[in-house]
Short mmCIF file of C-alpha atoms and ligand atoms in Angstrom, two decimals:
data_model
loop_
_atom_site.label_atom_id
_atom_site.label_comp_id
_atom_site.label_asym_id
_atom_site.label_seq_id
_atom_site.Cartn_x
_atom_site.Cartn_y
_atom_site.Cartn_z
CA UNK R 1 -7.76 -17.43 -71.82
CA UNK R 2 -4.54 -18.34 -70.68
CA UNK R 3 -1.62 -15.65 -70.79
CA UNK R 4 1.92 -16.09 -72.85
CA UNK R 5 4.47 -13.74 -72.25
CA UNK R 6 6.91 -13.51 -75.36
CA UNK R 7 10.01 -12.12 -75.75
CA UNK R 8 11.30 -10.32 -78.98
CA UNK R 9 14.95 -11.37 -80.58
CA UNK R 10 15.37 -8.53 -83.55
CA UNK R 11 13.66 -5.14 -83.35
CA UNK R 12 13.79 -4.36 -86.62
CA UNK R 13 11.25 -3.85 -89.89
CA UNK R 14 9.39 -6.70 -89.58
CA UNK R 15 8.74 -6.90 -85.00
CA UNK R 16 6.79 -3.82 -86.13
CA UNK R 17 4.53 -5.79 -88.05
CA UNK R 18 4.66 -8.88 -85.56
CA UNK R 19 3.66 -5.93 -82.72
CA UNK R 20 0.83 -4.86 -85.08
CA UNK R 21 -0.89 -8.57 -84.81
CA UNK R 22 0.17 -8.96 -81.14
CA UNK R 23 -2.40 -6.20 -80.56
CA UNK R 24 -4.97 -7.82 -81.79
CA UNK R 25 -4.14 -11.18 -78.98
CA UNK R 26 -4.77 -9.59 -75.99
CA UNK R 27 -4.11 -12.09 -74.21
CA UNK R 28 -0.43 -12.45 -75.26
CA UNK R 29 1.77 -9.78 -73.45
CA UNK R 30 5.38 -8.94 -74.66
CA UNK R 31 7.54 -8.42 -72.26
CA UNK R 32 10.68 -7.48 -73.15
CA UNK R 33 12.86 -7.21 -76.41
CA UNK R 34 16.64 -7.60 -77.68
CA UNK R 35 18.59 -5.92 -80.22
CA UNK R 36 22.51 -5.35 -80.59
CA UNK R 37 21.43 -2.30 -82.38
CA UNK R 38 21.70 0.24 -79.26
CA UNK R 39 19.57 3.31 -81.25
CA UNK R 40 17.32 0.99 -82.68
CA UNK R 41 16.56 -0.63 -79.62
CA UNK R 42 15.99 2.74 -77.97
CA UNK R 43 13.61 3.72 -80.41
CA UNK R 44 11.70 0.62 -80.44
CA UNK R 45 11.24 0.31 -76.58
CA UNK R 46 9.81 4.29 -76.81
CA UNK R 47 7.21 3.35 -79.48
CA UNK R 48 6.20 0.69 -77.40
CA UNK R 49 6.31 2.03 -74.18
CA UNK R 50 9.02 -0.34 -72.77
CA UNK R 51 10.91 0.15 -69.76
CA UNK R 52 14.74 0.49 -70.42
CA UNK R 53 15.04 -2.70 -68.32
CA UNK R 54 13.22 -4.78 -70.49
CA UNK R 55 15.00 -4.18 -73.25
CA UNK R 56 18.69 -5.99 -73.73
CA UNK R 57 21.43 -6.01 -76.17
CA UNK R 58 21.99 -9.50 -75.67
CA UNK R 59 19.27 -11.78 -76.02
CA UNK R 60 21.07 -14.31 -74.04
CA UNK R 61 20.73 -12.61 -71.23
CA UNK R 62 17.23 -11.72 -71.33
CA UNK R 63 16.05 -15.37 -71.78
CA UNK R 64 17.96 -15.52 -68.40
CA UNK R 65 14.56 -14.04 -66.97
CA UNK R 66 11.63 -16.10 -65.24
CA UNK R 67 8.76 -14.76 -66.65
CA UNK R 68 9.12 -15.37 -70.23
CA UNK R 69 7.11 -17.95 -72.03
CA UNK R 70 7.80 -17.96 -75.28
CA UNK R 71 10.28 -16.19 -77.78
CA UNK R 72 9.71 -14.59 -81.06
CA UNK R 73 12.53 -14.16 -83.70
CA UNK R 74 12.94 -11.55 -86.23
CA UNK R 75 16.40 -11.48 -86.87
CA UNK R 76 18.10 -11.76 -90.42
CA UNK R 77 17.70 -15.29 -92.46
CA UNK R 78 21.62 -16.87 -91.79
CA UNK R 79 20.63 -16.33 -87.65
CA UNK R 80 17.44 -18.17 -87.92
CA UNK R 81 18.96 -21.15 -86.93
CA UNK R 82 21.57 -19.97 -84.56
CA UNK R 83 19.35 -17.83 -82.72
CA UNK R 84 16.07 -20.02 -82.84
CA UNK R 85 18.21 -23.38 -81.69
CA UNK R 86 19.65 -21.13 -78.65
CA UNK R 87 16.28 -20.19 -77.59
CA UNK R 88 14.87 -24.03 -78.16
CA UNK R 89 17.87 -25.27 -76.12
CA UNK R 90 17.34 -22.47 -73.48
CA UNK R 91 14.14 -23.98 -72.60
CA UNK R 92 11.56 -21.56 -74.65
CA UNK R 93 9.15 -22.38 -77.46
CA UNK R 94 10.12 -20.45 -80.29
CA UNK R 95 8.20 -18.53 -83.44
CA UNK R 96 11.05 -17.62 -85.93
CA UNK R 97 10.58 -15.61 -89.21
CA UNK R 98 11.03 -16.95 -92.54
CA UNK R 99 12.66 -18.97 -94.28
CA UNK R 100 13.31 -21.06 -92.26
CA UNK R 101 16.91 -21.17 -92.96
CA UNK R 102 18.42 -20.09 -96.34
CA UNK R 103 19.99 -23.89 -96.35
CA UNK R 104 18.60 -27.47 -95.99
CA UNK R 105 21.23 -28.03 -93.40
CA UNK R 106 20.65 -25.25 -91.04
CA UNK R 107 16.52 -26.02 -91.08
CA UNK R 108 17.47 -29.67 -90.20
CA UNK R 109 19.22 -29.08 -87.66
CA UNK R 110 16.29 -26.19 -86.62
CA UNK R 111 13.77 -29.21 -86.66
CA UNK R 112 16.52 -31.57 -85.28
CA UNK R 113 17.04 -29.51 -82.15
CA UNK R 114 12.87 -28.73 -81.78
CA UNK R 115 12.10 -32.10 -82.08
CA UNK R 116 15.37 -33.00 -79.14
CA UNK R 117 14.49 -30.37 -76.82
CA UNK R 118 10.83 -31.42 -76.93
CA UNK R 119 9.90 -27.64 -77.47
CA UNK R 120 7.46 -25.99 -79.93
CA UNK R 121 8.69 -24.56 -82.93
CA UNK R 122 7.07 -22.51 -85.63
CA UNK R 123 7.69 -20.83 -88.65
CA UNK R 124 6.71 -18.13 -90.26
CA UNK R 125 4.74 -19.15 -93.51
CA UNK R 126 2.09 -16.79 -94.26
CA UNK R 127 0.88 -18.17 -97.29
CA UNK R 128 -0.87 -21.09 -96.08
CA UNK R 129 -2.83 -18.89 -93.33
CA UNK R 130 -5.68 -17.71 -95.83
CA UNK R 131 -8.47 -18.50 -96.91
CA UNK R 132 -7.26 -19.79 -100.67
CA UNK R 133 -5.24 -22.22 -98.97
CA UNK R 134 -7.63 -23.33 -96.39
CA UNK R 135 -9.98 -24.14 -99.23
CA UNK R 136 -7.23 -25.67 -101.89
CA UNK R 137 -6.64 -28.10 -99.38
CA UNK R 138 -10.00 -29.13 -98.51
CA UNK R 139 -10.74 -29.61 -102.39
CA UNK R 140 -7.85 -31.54 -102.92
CA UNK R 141 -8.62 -33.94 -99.71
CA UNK R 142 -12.02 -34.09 -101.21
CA UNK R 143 -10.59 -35.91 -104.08
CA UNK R 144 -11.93 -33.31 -106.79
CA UNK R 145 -8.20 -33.45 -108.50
CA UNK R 146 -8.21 -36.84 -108.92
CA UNK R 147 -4.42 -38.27 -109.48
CA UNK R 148 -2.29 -35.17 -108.94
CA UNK R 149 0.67 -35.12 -111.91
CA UNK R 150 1.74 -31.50 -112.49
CA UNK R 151 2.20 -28.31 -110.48
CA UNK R 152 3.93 -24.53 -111.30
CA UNK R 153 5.14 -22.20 -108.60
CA UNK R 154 5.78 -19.02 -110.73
CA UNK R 155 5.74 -15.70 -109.39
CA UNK R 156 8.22 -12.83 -110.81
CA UNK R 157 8.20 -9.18 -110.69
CA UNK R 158 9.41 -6.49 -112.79
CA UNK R 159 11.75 -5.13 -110.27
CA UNK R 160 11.20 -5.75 -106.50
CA UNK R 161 14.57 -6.20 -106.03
CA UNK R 162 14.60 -6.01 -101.91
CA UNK R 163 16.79 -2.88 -100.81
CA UNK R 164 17.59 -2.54 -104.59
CA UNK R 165 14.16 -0.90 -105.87
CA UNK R 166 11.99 -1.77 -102.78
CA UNK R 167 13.30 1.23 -100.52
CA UNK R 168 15.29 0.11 -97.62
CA UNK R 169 12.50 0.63 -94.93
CA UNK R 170 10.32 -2.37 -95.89
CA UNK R 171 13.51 -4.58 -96.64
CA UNK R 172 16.85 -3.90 -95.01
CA UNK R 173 20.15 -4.60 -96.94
CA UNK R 174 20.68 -7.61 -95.14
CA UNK R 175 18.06 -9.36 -97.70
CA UNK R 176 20.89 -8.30 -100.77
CA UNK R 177 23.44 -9.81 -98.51
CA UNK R 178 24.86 -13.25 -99.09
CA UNK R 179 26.53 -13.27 -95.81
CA UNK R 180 23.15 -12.47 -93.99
CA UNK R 181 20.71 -13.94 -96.52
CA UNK R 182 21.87 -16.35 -98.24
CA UNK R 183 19.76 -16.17 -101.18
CA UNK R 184 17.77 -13.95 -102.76
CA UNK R 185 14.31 -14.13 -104.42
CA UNK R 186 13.83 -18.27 -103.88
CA UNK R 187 14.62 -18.00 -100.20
CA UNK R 188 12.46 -14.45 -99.81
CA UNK R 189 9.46 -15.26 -101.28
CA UNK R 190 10.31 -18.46 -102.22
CA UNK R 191 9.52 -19.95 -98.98
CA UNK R 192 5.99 -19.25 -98.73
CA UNK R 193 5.64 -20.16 -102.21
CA UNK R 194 7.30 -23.80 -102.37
CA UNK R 195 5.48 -24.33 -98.53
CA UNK R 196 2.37 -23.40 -99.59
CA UNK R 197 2.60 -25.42 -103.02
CA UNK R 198 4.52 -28.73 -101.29
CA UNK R 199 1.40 -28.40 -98.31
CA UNK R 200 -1.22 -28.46 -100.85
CA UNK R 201 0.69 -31.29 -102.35
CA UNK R 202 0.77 -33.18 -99.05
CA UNK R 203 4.67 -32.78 -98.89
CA UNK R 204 5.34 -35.01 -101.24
CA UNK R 205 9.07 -36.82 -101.38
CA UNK R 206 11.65 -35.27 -103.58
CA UNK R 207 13.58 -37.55 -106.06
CA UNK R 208 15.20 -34.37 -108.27
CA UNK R 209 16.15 -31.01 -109.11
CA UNK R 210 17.02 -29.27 -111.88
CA UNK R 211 17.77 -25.80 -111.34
CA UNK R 212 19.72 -22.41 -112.43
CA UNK R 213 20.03 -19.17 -110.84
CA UNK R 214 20.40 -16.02 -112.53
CA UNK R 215 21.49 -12.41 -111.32
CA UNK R 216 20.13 -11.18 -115.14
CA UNK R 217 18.91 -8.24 -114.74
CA UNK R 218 21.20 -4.88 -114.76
CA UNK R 219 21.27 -2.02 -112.23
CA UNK R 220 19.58 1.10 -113.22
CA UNK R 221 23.28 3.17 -113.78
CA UNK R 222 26.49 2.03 -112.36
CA UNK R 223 26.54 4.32 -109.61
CA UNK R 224 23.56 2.56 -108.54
CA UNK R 225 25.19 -0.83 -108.70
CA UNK R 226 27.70 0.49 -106.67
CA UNK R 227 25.63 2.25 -103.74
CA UNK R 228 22.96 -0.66 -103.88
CA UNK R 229 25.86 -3.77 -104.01
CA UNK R 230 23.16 -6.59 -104.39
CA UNK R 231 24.85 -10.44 -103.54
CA UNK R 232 22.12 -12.80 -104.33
CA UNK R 233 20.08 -13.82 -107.52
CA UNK R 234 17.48 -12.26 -108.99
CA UNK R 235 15.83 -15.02 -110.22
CA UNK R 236 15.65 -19.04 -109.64
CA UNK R 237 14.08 -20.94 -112.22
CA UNK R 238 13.72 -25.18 -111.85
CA UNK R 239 11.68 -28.24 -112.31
CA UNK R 240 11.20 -30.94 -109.59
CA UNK R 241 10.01 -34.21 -109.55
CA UNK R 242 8.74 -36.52 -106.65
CA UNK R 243 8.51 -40.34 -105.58
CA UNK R 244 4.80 -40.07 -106.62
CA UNK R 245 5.66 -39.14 -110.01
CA UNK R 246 4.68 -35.07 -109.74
CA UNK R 247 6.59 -32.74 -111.46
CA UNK R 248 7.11 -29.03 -110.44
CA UNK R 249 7.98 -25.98 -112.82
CA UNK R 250 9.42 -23.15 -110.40
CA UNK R 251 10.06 -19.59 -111.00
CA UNK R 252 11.23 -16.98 -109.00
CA UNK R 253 12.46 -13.66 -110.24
CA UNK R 254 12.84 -10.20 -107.87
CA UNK R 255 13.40 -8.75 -111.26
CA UNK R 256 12.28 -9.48 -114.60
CA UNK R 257 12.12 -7.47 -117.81
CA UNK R 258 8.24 -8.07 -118.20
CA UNK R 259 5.30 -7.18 -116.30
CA UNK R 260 4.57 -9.33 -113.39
CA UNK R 261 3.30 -12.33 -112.65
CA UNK R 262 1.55 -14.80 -110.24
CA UNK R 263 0.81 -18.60 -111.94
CA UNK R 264 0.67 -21.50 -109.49
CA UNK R 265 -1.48 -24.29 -110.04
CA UNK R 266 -2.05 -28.36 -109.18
CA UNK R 267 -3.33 -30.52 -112.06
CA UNK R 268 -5.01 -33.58 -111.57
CA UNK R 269 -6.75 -35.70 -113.64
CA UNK R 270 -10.49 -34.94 -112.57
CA UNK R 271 -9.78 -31.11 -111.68
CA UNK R 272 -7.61 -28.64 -111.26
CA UNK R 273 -6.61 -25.71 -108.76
CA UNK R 274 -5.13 -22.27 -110.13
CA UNK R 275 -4.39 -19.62 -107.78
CA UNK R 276 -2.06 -15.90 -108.38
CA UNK R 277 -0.96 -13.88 -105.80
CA UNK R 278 -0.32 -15.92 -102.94
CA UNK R 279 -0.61 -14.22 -100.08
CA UNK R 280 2.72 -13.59 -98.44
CA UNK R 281 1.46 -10.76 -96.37
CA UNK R 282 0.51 -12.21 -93.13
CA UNK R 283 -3.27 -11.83 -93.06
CA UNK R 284 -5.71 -9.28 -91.98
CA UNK R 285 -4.23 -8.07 -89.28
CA UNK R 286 -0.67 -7.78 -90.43
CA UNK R 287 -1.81 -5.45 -93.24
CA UNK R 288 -3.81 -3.63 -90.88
CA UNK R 289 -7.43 -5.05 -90.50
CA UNK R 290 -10.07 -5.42 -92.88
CA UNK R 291 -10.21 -2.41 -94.57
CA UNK R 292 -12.65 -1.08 -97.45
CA UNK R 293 -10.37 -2.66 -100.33
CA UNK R 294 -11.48 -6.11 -99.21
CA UNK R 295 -10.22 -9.28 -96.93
CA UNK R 296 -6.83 -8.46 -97.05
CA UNK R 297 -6.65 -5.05 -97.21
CA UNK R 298 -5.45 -4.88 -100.37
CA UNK R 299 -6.47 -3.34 -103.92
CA UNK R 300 -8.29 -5.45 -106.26
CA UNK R 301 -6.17 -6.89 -108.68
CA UNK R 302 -3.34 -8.15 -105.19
CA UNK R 303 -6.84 -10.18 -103.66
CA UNK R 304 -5.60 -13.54 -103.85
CA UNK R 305 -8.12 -15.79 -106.36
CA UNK R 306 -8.30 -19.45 -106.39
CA UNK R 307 -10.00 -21.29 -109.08
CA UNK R 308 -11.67 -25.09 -109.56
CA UNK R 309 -11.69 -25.87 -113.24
CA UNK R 310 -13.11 -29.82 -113.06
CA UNK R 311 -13.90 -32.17 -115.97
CA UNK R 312 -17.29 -30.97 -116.54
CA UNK R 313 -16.20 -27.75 -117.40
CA UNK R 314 -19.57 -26.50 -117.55
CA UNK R 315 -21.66 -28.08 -114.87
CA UNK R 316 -19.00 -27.93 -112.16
CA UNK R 317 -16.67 -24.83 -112.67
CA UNK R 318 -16.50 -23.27 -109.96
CA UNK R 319 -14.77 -19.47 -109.12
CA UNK R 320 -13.99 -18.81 -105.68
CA UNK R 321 -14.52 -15.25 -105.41
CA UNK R 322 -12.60 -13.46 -102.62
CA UNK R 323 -13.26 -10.25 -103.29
CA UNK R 324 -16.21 -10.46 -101.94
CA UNK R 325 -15.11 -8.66 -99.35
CA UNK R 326 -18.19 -10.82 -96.92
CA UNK R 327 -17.06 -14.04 -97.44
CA UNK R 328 -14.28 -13.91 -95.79
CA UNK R 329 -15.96 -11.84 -92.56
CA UNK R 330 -18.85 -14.19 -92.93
CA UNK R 331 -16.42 -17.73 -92.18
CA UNK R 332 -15.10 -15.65 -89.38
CA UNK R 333 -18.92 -14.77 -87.82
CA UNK R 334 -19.68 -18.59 -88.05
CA UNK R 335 -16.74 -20.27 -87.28
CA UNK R 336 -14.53 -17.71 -85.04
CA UNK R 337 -12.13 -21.35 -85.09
CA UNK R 338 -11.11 -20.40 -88.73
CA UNK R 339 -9.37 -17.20 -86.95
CA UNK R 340 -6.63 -19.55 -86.24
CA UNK R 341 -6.41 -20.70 -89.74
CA UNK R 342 -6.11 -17.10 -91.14
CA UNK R 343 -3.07 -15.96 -89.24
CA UNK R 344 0.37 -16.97 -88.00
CA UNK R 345 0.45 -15.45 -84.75
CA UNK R 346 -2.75 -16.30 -83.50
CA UNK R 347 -2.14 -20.17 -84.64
CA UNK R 348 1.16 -20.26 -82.71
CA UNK R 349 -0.74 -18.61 -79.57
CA UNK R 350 -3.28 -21.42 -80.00
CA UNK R 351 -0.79 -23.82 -80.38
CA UNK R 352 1.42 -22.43 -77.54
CA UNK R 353 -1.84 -23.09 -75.35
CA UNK R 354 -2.73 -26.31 -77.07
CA UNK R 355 -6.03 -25.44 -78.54
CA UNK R 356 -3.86 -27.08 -81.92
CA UNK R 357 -2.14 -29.94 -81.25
CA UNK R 358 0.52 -31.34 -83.58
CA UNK R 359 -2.43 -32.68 -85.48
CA UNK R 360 -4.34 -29.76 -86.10
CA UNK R 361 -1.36 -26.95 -86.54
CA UNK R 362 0.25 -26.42 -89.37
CA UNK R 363 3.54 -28.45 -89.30
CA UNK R 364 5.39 -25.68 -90.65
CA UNK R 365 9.03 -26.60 -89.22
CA UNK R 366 8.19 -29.74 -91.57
CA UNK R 367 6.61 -27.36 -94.46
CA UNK R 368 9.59 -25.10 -93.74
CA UNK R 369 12.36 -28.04 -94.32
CA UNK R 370 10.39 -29.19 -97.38
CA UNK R 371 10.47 -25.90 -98.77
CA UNK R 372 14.31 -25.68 -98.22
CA UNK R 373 15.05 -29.35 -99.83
CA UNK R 374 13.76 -27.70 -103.19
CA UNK R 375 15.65 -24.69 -102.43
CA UNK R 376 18.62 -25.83 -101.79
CA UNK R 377 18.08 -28.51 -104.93
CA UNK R 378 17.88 -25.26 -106.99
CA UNK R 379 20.83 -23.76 -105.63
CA UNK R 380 22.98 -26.86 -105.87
CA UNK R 381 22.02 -27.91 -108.97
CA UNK R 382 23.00 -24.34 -110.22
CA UNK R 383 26.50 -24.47 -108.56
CA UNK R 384 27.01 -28.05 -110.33
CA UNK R 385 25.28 -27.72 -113.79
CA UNK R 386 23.39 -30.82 -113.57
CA UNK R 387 20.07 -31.84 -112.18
CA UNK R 388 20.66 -33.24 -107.83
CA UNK R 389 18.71 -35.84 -106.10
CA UNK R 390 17.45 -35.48 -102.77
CA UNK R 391 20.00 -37.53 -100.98
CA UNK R 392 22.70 -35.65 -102.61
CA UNK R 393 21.37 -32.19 -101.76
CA UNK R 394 21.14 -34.09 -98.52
CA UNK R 395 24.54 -34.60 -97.99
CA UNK R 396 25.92 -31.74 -99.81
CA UNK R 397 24.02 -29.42 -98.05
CA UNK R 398 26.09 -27.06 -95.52
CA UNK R 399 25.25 -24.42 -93.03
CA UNK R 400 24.79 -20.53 -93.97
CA UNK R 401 23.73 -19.79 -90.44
CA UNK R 402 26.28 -17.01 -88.26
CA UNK R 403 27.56 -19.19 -85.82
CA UNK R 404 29.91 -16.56 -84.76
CA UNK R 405 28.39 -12.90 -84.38
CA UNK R 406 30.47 -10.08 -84.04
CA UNK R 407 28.39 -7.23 -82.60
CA UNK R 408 28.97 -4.24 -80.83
CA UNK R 409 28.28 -6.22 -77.78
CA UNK R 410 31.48 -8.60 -78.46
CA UNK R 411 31.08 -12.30 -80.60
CA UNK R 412 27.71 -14.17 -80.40
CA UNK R 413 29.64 -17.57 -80.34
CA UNK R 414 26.34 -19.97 -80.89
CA UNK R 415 28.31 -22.41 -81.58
CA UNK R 416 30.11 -22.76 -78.07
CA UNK R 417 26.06 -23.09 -76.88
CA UNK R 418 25.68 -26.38 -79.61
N1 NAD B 1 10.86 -6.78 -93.76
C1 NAD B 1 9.87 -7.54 -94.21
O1 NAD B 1 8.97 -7.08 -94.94
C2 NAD B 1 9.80 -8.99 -93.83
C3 NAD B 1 8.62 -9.68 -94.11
C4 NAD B 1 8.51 -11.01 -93.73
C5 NAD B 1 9.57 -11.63 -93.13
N2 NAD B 1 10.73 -10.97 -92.88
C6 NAD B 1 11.85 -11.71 -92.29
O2 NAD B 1 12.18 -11.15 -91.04
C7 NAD B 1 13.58 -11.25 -90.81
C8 NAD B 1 14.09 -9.88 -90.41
O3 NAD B 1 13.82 -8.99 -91.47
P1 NAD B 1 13.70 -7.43 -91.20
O4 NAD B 1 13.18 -6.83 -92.44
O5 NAD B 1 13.00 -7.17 -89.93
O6 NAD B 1 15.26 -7.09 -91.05
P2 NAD B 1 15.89 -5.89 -90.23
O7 NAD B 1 17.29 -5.76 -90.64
O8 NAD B 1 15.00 -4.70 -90.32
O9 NAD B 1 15.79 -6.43 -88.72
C9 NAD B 1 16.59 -7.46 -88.21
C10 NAD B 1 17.12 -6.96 -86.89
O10 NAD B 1 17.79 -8.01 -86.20
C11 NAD B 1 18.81 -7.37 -85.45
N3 NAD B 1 19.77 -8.38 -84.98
C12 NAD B 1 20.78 -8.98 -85.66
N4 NAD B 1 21.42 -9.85 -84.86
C13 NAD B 1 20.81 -9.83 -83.66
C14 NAD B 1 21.01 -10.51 -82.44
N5 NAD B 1 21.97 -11.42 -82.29
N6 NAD B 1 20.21 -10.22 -81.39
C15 NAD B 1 19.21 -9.29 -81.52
N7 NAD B 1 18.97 -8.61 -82.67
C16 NAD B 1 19.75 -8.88 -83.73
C17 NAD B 1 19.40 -6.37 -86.42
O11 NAD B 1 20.17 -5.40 -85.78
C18 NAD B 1 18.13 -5.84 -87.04
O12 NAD B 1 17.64 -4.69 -86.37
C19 NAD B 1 14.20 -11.78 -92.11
O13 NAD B 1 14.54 -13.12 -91.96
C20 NAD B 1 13.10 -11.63 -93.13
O14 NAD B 1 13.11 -12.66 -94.10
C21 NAD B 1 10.86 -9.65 -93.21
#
């Protein structure tokens, strides 16, 4: 099995959890690291056993090295694009966390400069590497939905505001930040949401938005507001329609006064496809293997659930059942190719070393764009008080991304590298 040697752009929460997987591929090696974060660097390179000279404050001059194959990025949302296109023009394949920009504009350009420089992009999507999305999709290109004419992407939580009541250590404060954000909830979880709903869909073409943002829900005590200053909304609410003549109810709330919830579905004519949590955690290996709770490793009521409910109701109802902790382990025993399919890292290894081709991967720098159209329709929309069409949200759309850095290691100017 052929060896890739990646190198790591952001050493913060989430590398941890990309190092986690990368364990589990031997046969990808990483081999050095940046992060303008000099005590945070220091104490990532000792967890991992890193030699002070692989580890560099500016990533620039690490992908100055010859033995680098491919480069990972885990910095915040509004450097996707900055930092991802620099890599991409440096000459390197590039894996880049999610979204995939918090604007239309900056993912464009993202898939714009993959697509130029000939090198192979992915993104981060999690949601459409298990099992509940592997199957969705085959149902649907089975035909069992007949005409497809309605969907919902709804998920909202009672507070899981990131950095606001999530503590700080699974979400930094950059993900309250405007500046290094750019939106809240609908870009957060949002983007695994819309890209796994629009894949299912078979990316369908936008035609309208409608869409209204909301920061609704109050801090806990004013001295909370003010040591927990949160930027972005709490919740995103719309309704889409496409050239095919779909229409899409969205939701999106990091905090909601009401229990939470999980409702996505596809209606067709003949059948249709329900689904509730949605699996934004990465797979098995990201949560730490297959442990005793099930697939996922999580409790019962997270396991995601994905339901057929067909015209005859009673003769053809069918509940896929995943916690049934086997079936998942069974797939895996007799096809070990459905590995690819159940997590991000090892599809972009097996992409990487073209065991997928641009047929058989997930095209998520297409999901990803998709999934920022609608976004961005949401967000514009908002600003304007009246429902956008795609090619205005096309040509309104600007950049978010940091195109100037200032760091402790002087200004990241990624715009003199354009
Ligand atoms: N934390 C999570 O649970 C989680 C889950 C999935 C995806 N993500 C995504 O991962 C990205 C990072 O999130 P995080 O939680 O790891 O944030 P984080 O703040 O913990 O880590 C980001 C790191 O990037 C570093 N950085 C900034 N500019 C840099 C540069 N020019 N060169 C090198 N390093 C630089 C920062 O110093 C920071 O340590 C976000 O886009 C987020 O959406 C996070």
């Amino acid at each position: 099995m052929q060896e890739i040697r990646v190198a790591i752009i952001g050493t913060g929460a989430i590398s941890n959890q990309h190092m986690k997987v990368w364990g589990h591929i031997p046969q990808v090696k990483v081999v050095a690291a940046a992060e303008i974060d000099a005590a945070k660097l220091k104490a990532w390179g000792e967890k991992y056993g890193f030699e002070e000279k692989d580890l560099y404050h500016d990533f620039r001059e690490m992908l100055k090295r010859d033995d680098i194959d491919a480069v990972d990025v885990c910095v915040h949302n509004n450097l996707h694009t900055p930092v991802s296109t620099y890599a991409l023009k440096a000459g390197y394949p590039c894996y880049s966390e999610k979204p995939m920009s918090a604007t239309y504009f900056d993912s464009k350009l993202l898939y714009d400069t993959a697509i130029a420089t000939g090198q192979k992009l992915a993104i981060q999507i999690s949601s459409l590497y298990s099992m509940q999305t592997y199957i969705a999709k085959k149902v649907i290109d089975a035909g069992k939905l007949g005409n497809i004419y309605h969907a919902r992407s709804a998920t909202a939580s009672r507070r899981r505001r990131n950095a606001v009541d999530r503590p700080a250590l699974f979400s930094s404060v950059s993900f309250r930040e405007r500046e290094m954000a750019g939106h809240g909830q609908i870009v957060d979880l949002g983007c695994y949401h819309f890209g796994q709903m629009l894949y299912l869909l078979g990316l369908p073409e936008l035609t309208c938005v409608l869409g209204k943002l909301h920061n609704g829900v109050e801090m806990p005590s004013e001295a909370w507001a003010a040591s927990h200053p949160m930027t972005v909304e709490d919740m995103g609410v719309g309704f889409a329609t496409f050239a095919n003549g779909l229409s899409l109810e969205i939701q999106e709330a990091s905090a909601i006064n009401k229990d939470d919830f999980n409702d996505h579905y596809i209606m067709g004519s003949k059948g249709g496809l329900t689904w509730g949590m949605t699996d934004d955690f990465g797979g098995d290996w990201s949560m730490g293997g297959m442990g005793p709770m099930g697939p996922t490793g999580l409790p019962g009521p997270l396991q995601p659930q994905l339901k057929y409910r067909g015209l005859d109701d009673f003769g053809f109802n069918v509940t896929i059942d995943f916690n049934a902790y086997e079936n998942q382990q069974d797939v895996r025993v007799y096809d070990p190719d459905m590995l690819q399919y159940l997590d991000n890292q090892m599809h972009w290894y097996n992409y990487l070393t073209s065991k997928l081709t641009d047929e058989t991967r997930y095209n998520t720098p297409l999901i990803g764009l998709n999934a920022s159209l609608l976004t961005e329709g949401l967000v514009l929309s908002s600003e304007l008080g009246r429902a956008v069409t795609a090619d205005e949200i096309k040509a309104m759309s600007k950049s978010m991304g940091i195109w100037k850095q200032e760091t402790p290691w002087g200004v990241f100017d990624y715009e003199a590298s354009l």
